[in-house]
Short mmCIF file of C-alpha atoms in Angstrom, two decimals:
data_model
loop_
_atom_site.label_atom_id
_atom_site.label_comp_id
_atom_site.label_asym_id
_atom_site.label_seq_id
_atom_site.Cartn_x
_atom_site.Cartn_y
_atom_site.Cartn_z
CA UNK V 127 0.00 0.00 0.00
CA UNK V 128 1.11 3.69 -0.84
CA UNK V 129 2.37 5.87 1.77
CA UNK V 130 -0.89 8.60 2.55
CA UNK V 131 0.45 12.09 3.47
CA UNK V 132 -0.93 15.40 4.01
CA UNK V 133 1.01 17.90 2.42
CA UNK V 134 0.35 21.53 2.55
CA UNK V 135 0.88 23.39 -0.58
CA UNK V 136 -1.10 26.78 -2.17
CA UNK V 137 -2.90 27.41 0.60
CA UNK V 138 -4.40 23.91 0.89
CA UNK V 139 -3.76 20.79 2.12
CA UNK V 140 -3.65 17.93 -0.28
CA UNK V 141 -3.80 14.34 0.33
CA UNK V 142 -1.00 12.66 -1.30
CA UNK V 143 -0.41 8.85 -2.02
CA UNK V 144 3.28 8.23 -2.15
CA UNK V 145 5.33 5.03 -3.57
CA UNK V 146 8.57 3.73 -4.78
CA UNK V 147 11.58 5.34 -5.44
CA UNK V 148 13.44 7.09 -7.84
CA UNK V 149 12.91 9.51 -10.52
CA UNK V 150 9.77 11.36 -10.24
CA UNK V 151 6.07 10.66 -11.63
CA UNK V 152 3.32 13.21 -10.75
CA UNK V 153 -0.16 11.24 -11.51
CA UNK V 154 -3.32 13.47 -11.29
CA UNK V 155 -6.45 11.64 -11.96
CA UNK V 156 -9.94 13.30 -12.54
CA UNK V 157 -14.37 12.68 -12.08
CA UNK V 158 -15.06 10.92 -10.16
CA UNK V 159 -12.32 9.30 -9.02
CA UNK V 160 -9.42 10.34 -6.48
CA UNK V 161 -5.49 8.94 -5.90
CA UNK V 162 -6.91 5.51 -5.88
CA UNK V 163 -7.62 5.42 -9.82
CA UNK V 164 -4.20 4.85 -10.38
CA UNK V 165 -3.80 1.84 -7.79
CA UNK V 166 -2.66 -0.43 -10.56
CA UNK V 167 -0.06 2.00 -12.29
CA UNK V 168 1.15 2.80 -9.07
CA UNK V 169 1.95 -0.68 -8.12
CA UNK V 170 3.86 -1.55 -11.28
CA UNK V 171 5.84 1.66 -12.20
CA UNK V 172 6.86 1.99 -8.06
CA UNK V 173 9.61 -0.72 -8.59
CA UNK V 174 11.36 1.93 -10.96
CA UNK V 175 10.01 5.56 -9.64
CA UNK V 176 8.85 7.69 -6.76
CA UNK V 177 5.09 7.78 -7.58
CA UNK V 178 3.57 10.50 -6.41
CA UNK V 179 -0.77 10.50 -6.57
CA UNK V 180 -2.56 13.54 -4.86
CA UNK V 181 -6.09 14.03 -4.44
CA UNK V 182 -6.59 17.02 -6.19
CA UNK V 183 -7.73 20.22 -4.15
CA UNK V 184 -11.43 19.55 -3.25
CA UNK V 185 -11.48 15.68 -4.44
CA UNK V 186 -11.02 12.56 -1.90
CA UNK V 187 -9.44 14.04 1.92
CA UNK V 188 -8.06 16.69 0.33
CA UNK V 189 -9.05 20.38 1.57
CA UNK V 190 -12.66 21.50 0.59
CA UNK V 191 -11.35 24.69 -0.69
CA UNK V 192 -13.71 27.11 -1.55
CA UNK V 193 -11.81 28.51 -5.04
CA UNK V 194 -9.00 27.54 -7.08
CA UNK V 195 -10.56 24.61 -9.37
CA UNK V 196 -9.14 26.35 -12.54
CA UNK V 197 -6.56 24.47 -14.69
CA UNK V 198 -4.00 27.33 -14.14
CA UNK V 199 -4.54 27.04 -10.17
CA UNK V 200 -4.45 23.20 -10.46
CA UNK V 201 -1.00 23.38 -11.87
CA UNK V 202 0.36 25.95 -9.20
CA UNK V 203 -1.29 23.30 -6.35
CA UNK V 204 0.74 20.62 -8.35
CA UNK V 205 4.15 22.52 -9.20
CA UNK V 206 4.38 23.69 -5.41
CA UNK V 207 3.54 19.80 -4.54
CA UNK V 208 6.83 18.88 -5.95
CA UNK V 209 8.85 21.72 -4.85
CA UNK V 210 7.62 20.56 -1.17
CA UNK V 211 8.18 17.05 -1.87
CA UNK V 212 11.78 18.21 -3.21
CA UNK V 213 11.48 16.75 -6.31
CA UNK V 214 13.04 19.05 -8.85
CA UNK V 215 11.77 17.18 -11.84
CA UNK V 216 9.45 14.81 -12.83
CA UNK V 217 7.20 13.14 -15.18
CA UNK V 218 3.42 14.48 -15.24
CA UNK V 219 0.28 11.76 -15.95
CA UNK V 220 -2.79 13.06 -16.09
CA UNK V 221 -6.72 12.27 -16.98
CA UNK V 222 -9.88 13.81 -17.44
CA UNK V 223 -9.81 17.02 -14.85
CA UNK V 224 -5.76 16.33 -14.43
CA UNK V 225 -5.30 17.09 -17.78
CA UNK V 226 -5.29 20.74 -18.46
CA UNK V 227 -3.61 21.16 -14.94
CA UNK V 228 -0.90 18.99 -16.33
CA UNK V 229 -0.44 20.74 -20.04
CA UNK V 230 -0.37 24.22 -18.46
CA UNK V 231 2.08 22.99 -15.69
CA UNK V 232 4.12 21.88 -18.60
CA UNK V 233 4.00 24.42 -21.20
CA UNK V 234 4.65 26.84 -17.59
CA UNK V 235 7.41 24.76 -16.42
CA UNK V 236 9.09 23.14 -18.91
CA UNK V 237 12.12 22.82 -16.41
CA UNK V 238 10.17 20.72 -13.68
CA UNK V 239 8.36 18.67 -16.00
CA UNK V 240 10.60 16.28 -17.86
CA UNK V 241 7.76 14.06 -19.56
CA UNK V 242 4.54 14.64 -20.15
CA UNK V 243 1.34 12.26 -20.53
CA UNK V 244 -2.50 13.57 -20.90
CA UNK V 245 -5.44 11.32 -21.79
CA UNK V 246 -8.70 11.27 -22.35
CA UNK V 247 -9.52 14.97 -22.09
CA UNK V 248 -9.85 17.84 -23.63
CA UNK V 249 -8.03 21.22 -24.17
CA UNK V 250 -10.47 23.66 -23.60
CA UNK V 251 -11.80 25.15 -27.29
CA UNK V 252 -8.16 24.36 -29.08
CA UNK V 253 -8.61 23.60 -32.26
CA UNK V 254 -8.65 19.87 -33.12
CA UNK V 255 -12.02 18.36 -31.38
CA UNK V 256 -14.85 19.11 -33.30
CA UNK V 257 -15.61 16.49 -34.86
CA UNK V 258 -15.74 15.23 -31.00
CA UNK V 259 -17.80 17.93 -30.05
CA UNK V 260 -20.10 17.75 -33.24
CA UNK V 261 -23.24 17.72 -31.02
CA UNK V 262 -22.33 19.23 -28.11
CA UNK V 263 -20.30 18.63 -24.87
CA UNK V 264 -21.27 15.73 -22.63
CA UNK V 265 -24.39 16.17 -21.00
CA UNK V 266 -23.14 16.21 -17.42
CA UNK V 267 -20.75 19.17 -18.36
CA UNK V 268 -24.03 21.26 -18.23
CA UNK V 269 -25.68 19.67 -15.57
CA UNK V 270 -22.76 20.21 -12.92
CA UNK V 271 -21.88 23.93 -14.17
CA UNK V 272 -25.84 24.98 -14.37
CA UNK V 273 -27.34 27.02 -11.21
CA UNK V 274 -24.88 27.09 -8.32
CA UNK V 275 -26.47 24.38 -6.06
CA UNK V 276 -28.93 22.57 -8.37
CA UNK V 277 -26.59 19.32 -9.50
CA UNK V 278 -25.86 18.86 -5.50
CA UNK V 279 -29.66 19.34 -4.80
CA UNK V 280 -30.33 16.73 -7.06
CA UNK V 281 -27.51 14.43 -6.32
CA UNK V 282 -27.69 14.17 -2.36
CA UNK V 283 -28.81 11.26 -1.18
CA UNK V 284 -28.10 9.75 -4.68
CA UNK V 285 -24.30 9.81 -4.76
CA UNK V 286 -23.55 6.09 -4.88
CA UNK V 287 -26.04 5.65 -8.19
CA UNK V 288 -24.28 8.61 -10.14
CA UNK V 289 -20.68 7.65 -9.60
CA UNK V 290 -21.87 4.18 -10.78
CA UNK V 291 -23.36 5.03 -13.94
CA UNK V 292 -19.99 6.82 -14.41
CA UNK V 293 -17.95 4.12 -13.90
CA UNK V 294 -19.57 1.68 -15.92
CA UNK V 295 -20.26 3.97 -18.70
CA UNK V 296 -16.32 4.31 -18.50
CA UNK V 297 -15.65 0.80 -18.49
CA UNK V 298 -17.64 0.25 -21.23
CA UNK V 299 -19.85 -1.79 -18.51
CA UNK V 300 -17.55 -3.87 -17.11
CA UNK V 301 -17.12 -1.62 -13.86
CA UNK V 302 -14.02 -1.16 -11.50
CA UNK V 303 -13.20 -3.09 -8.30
CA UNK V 304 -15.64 -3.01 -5.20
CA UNK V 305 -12.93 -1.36 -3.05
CA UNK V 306 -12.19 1.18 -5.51
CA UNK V 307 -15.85 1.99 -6.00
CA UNK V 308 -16.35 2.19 -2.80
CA UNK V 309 -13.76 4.55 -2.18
CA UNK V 310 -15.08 7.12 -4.89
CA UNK V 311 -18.64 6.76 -3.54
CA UNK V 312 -17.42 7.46 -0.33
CA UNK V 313 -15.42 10.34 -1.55
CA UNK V 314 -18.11 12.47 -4.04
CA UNK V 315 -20.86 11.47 -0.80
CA UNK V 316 -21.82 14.84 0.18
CA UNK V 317 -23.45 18.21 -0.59
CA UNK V 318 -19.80 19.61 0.41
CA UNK V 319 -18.04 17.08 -1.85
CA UNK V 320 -20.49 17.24 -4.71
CA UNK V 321 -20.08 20.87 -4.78
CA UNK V 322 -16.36 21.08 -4.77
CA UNK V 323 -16.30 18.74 -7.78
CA UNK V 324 -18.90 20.73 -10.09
CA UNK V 325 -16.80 23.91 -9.38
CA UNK V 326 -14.05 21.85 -11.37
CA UNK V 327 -16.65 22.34 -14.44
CA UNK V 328 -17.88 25.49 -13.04
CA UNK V 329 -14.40 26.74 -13.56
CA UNK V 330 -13.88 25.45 -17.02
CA UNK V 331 -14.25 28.38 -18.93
CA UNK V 332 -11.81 30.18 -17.03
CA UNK V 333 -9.65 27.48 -18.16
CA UNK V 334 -9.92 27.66 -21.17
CA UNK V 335 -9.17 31.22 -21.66
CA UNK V 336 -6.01 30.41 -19.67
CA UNK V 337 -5.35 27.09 -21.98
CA UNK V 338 -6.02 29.72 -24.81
CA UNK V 339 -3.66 32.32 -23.58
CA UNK V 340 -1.29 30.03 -22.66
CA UNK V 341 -0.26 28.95 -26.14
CA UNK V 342 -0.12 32.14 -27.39
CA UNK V 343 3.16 32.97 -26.25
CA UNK V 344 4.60 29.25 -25.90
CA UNK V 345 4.95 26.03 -27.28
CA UNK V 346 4.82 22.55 -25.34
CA UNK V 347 8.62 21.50 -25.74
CA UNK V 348 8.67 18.43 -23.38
CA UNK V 349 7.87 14.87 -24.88
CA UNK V 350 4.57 14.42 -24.89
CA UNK V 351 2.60 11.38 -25.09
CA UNK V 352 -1.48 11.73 -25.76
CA UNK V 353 -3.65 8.55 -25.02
CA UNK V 354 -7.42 8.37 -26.03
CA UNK V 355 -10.12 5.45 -25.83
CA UNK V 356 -13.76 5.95 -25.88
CA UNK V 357 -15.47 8.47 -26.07
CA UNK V 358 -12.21 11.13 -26.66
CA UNK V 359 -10.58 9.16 -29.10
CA UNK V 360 -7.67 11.00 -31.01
CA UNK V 361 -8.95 14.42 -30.38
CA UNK V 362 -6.69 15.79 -27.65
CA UNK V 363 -3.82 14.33 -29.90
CA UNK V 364 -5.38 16.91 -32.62
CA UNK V 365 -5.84 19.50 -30.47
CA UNK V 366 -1.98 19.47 -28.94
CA UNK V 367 -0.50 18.51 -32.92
CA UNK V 368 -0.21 22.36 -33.52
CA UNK V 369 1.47 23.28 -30.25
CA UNK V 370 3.90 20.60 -29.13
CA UNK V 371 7.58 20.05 -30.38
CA UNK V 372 7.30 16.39 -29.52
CA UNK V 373 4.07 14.31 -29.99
CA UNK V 374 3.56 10.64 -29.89
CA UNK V 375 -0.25 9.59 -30.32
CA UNK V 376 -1.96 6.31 -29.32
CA UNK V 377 -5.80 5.08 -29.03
CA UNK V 378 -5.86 1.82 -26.91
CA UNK V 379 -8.68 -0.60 -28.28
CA UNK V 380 -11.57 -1.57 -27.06
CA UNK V 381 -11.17 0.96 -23.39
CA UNK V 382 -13.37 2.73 -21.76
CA UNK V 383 -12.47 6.45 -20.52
CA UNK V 384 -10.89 5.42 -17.28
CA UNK V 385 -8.61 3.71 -19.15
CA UNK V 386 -6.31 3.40 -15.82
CA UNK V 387 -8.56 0.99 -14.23
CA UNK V 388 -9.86 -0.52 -17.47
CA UNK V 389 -7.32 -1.48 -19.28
CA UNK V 390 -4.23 -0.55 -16.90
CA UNK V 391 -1.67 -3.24 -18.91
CA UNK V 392 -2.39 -1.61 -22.14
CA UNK V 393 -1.85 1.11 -20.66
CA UNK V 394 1.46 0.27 -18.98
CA UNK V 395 2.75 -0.84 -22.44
CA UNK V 396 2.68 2.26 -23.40
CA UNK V 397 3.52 4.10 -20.00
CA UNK V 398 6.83 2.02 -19.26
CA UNK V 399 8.46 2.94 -22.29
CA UNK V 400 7.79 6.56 -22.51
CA UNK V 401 8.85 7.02 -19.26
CA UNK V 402 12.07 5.58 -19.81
CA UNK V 403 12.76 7.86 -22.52
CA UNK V 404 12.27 5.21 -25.31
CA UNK V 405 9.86 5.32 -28.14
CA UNK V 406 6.71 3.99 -27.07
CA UNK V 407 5.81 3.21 -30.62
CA UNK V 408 8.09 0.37 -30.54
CA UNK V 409 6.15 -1.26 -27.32
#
């Protein structure tokens, strides 16, 4: 089992789940899921590296703070993470809400982050994802950003139902683990959780502006590796093709979104390599 630590960084305390040792990897996860998403990858890549899994400000036992759910503020939580860790470098994984945190912490710091991994996500209104978006967003990306209050109004009392239909639909049915289900359920159980996780969505059109801002005046020079399954597919590997130096592209078959608790050996595969600083096209 990791190591669980609260760490104070930005103003808030974050729960951290620390393993291994070694160079460092920085994995932020997204909805609805906490640290525990990346149980598997953890376990495998801690022989080789210093895994580092926080529960991102307002997710899991991490602070309920009351602001800061924007991409750019994200990134600071996870830049001054390291610094307190002292990890002066490391490679960056993230998913769904972790990714935009993760690209602007990379295109920001290009000196901390030596590798950099995004999946199943989008880039705020880059170019690249409309065919993706062809009829619209998901429909729960207007439901939790709609009238402060109404999504945890409806929700409470409900929790355990909702984060299942999410993590079958991103299983593609076949569901995660009872422990790890249970640990999500307990984590988004709550009027106070519920609405610290909607202000993640609530926030995302201050992200993008700050995604769109962003790669105005730079370009993402690190390696970069973008992953999709279902439903994202290649379109965060279109939308970061005009702005990265360095872009290897893979869909994994037959995966669900949470493709770290779906299909974590596929995902590994491709992982393992990268990290090491070969070409993961040759996995």
């Amino acid at each position: 089992m990791p190591e669980l630590r609260c760490v104070p960084v930005n103003g808030v305390e974050l729960n951290v789940a620390l393993a291994g040792s070694g160079p460092a990897v920085l994995l932020l996860h997204g909805f609805p899921h906490t640290w525990e998403l990346w149980t598997d990858v953890m376990a495998d890549l801690s022989g080789r590296y210093r895994v580092i899994a926080p529960d991102l400000r307002g997710f899991g036992a991490s602070s309920r703070a009351a602001s800061g759910y924007d991409a750019g503020t994200l990134a600071e939580d996870a830049a001054a993470l390291l610094t307190t860790l002292g990890v002066s470098s490391a490679a960056v994984v993230g998913i769904d809400a972790g990714t935009a945190p993760a690209f602007l912490l990379a295109l920001r710091r290009p000196g901390l982050v030596r590798r950099l991994v995004v999946m199943e996500s989008l880039l705020g209104r880059l170019p690249g994802a409309e065919d993706f978006l062809a009829d619209g967003p998901p429909w729960w990306f207007g439901f939790h950003s709609a009238a402060p209050g109404l999504a945890e109004t409806v929700l409470e009392g409900h929790e355990a139902a909702y984060v299942d239909w999410f993590l079958r639909a991103g299983t593609l049915g076949d569901g995660v683990r009872p422990a790890v289900r249970d640990a999500f359920v307990r984590a988004y159980t709550g009027r106070q959780a519920l609405s610290c996780a909607f202000s993640y969505y609530r926030a995302l059109p201050e992200s993008a502006v700050q995604i769109e801002q962003a790669v105005t005046t730079a370009r993402l020079t690190v390696p970069t590796m973008a992953l999709g399954a279902r439903p994202v597919g290649a379109a965060l590997e279109r939308q970061l093709r005009p702005v990265t130096d360095d872009l290897t592209g893979h869909v994994i078959e037959d995966c669900g979104h949470i493709i770290p608790l779906h299909r974590p050996r596929e995902l590994l595969t491709l992982l393992r390599p990268f990290l090491a600083g070969e070409d993961a096209r040759a996995a």
